[in-house]
XYZ file of C-alpha atoms in Angstrom:
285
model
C -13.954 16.745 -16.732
C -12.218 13.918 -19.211
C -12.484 10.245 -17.793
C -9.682 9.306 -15.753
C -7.984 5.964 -16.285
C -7.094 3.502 -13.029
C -4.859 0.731 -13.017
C -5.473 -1.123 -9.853
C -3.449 -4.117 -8.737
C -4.818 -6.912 -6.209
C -8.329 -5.789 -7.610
C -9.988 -9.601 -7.216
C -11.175 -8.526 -3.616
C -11.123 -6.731 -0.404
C -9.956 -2.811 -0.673
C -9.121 -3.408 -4.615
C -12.462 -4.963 -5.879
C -13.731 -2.408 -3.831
C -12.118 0.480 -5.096
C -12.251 -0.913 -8.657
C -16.526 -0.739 -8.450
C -16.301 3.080 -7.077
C -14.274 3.886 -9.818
C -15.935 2.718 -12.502
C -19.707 4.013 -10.551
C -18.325 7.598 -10.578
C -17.703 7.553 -14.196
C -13.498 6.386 -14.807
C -11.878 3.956 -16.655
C -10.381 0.948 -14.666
C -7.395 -1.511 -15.460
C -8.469 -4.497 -13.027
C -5.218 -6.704 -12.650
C -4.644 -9.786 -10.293
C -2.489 -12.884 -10.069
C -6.103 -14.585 -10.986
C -8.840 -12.940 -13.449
C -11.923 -14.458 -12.225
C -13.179 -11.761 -10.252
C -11.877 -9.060 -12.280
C -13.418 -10.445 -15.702
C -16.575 -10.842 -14.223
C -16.221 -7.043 -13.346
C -15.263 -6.158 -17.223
C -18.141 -7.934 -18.276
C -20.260 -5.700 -16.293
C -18.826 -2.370 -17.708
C -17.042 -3.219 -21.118
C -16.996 0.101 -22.211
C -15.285 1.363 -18.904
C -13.017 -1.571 -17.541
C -10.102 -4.111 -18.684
C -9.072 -7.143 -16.867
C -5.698 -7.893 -16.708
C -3.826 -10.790 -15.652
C -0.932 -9.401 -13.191
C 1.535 -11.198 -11.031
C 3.427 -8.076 -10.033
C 6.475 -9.560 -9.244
C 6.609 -10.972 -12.898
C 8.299 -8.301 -15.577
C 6.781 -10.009 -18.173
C 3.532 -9.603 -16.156
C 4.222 -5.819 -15.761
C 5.093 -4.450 -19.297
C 2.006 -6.640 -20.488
C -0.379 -4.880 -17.819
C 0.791 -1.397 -18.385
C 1.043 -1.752 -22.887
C -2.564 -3.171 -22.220
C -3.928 0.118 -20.387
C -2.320 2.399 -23.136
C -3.452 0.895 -25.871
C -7.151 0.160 -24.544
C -7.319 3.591 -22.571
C -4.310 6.136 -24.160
C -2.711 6.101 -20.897
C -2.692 5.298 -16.953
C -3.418 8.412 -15.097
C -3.952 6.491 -11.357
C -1.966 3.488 -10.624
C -2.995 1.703 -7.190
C -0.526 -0.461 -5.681
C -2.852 -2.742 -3.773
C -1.550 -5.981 -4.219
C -0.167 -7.334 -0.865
C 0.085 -10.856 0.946
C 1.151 -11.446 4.723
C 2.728 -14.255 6.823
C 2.246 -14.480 10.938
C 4.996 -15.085 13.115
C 7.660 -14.073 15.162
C 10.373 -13.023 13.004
C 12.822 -15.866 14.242
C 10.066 -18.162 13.257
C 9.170 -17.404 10.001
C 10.450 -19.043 6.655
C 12.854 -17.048 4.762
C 11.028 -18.089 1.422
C 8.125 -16.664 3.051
C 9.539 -13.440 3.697
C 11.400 -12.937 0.996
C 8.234 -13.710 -1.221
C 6.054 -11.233 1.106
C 8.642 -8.584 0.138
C 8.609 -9.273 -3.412
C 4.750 -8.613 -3.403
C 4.465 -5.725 -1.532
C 7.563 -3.761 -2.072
C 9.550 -4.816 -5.006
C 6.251 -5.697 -7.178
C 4.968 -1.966 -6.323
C 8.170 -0.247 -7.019
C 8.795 -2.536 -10.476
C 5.412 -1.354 -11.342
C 5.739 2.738 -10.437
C 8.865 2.400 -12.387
C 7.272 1.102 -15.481
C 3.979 3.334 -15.157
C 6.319 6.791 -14.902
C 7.692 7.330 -17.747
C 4.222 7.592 -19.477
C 3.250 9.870 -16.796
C 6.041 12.286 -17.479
C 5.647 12.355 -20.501
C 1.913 13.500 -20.162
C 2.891 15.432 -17.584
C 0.156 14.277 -15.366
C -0.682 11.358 -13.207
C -0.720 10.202 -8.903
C 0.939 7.006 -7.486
C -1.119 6.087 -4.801
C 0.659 3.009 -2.561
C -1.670 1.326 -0.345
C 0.527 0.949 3.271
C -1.050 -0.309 6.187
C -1.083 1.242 9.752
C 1.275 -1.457 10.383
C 3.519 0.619 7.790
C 4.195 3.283 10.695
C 3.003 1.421 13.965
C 4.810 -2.544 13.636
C 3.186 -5.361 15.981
C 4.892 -8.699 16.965
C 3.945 -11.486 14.871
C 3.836 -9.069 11.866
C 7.384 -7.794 11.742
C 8.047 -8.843 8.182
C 4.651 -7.529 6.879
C 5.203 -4.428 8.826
C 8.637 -3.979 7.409
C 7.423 -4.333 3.540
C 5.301 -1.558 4.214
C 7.873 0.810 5.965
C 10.221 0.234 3.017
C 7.142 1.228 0.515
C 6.246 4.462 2.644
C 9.774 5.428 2.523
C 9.944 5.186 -1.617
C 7.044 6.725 -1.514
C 8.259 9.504 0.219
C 11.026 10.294 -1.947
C 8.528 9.521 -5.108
C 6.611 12.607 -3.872
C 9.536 14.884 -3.700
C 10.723 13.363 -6.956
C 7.737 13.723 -8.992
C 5.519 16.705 -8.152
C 7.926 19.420 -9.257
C 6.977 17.942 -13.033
C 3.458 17.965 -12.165
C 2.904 14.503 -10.697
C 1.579 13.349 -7.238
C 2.277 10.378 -4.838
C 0.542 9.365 -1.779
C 0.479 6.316 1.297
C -2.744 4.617 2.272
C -2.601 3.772 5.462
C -5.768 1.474 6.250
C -6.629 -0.295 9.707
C -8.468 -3.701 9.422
C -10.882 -3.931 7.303
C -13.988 -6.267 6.219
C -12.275 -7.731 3.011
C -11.824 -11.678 4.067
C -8.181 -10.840 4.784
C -8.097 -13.297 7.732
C -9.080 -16.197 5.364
C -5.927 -15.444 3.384
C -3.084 -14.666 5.790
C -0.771 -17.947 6.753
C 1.115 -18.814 9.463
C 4.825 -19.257 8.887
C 7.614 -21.546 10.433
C 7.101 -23.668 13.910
C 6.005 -21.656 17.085
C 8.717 -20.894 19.468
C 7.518 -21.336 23.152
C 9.523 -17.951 23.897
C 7.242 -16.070 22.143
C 3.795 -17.702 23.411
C 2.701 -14.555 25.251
C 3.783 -12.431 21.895
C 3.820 -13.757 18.318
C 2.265 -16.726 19.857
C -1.116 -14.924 21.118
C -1.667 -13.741 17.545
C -0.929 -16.996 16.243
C -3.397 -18.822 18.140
C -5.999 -15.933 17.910
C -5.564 -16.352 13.939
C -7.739 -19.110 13.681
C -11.256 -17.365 15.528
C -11.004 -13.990 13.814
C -14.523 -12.957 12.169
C -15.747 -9.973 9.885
C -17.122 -8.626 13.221
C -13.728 -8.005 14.491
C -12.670 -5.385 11.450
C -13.937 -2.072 12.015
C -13.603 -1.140 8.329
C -16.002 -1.000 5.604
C -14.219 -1.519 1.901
C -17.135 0.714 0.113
C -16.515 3.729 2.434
C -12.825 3.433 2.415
C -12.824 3.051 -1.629
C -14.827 6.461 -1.514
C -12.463 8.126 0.770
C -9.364 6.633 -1.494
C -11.052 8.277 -4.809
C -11.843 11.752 -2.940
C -8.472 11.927 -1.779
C -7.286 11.348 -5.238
C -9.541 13.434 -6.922
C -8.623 16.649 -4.411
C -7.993 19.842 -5.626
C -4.607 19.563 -3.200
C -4.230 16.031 -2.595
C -2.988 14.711 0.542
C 0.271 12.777 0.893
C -1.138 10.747 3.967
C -4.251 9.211 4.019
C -5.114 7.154 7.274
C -8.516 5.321 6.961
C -10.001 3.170 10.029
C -10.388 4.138 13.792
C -7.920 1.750 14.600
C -5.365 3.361 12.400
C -6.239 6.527 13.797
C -5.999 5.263 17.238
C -2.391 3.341 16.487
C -0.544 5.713 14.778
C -1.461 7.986 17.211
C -0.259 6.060 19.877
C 3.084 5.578 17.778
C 3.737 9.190 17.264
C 2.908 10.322 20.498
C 5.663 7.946 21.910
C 7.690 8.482 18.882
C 8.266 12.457 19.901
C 8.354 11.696 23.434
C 11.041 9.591 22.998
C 12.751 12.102 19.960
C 12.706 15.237 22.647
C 14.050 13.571 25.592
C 16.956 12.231 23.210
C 17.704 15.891 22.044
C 20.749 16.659 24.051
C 22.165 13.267 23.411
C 21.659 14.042 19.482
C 23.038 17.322 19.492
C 26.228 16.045 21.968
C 27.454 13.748 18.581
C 28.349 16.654 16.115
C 31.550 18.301 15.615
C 31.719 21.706 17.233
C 29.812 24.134 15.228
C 29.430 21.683 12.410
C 25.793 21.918 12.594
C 25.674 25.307 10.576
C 27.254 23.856 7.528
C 24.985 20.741 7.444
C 24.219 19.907 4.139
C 20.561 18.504 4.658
């Protein structure tokens, strides 16, 4: 089986760095892009036959087009592309900066989707090749305090949702990561935003003040196990579309959808009430 060729954003640390090393360990080429190329040179030293580090602020075109010319001409082609790169902000939503927000969103949804656009048409043209968008379980199942994280991701599982049904009648493949928490120093790099509200002490506010004792011990995920589970799922004879990783993101999104179809059968009669007599044969969708 030919090499395939990775280009994996946010791939300095945590979920990325680790994917990035299982890559390259079962035999593929890697792209390794972040906003800083310490981490990911250091990893291209290591395998210079295999793997190219990139410098890639994905919310900079400039950034993108360089990233994605890089991969063809070093490697022919990008045959995986990883959107990994994410940031997050804690607060209640009323509390929150809008410059924080609006950056969050930049990273995690408009950065991906720049970046799918500019990776497709290369795909198509080869007629091969899988988006893989790296959610959260907060991308199904939102918490207070989280709200505008949680919302980046439900606008990125809903593009990817159309990407699928897009894309695989041409012969390519998208799919949602949706991990729990996991070991990769993420509560060393998420900030508080805006001034507390004393309204929101027993919400927003407990996971603001709990920010500040979280330890390793308190993520039930291991990076390394979840990077293998990633590339299997990639690498699947019939890939999946949802991939949830962590038994807390089991255990949530359970929760969510259990309470989500409760809530959709008792509203039946009320949904059905709203349409025009016998419209409902003649509906489009």
């Amino acid at each position: 089986m030919s090499r395939k060729t990775w280009l994996i954003t946010g791939a300095s640390s945590g979920l990325g760095k680790a994917l990035a090393e299982h890559v390259l360990a079962r035999g593929d080429q890697v792209v390794a892009t972040a906003s800083s190329t310490r981490a990911t040179t250091e990893l291209a030293a290591r395998c210079p036959q295999t793997a190219l580090a990139v410098k890639l602020d994905v919310t900079e075109a400039a950034d993108r087009a360089a990233a994605v010319r890089a991969a063809e001409e070093r490697f022919g082609g990008i045959d995986v592309l990883v959107n990994n790169a994410a940031i997050d902000f804690v607060g209640a939503l009323e509390e929150q900066e809008e410059g924080d927000y609006r950056r969050l969103f930049e990273v995690n949804f408009f950065g991906a989707v720049a970046l799918t656009r500019a990776v497709l048409p290369g795909m198509r043209a080869r007629r091969r090749g899988t988006v893989v968008n790296v959610s959260s379980m907060d991308g199904l199942a939102s918490l207070p305090a989280n709200g505008y994280y949680s919302a980046s991701k439900f606008a990125l599982e809903g593009f990817t949702e159309a990407l699928w049904q897009e894309i695989e009648p041409i012969g390519l493949h998208a799919m949602i990561i949706q991990p729990g928490s996991f070991r990769t120093g993420i509560e060393n790099r998420t900030r508080v935003s805006g001034e507390g509200i004393g309204d929101y002490a027993a919400t927003a506010g407990a996971f603001r003040a709990m920010m500040g004792s979280l330890t390793p011990d308190m993520f039930p995920g291991d990076p390394e196990r979840a990077a293998e589970a990633i590339y299997d799922a990639v690498t699947a004879p019939q890939p999946a579309h949802w991939v949830v990783l962590g038994s807390d993101a089991q255990r949530r999104i359970g929760v969510k959808l259990e309470q989500l179809r409760a809530e959709f059968e008792a509203g039946r009669e009320l949904a059905l009430s709203t349409d025009f007599p016998g419209a409902a044969d003649n509906a489009v969708l």
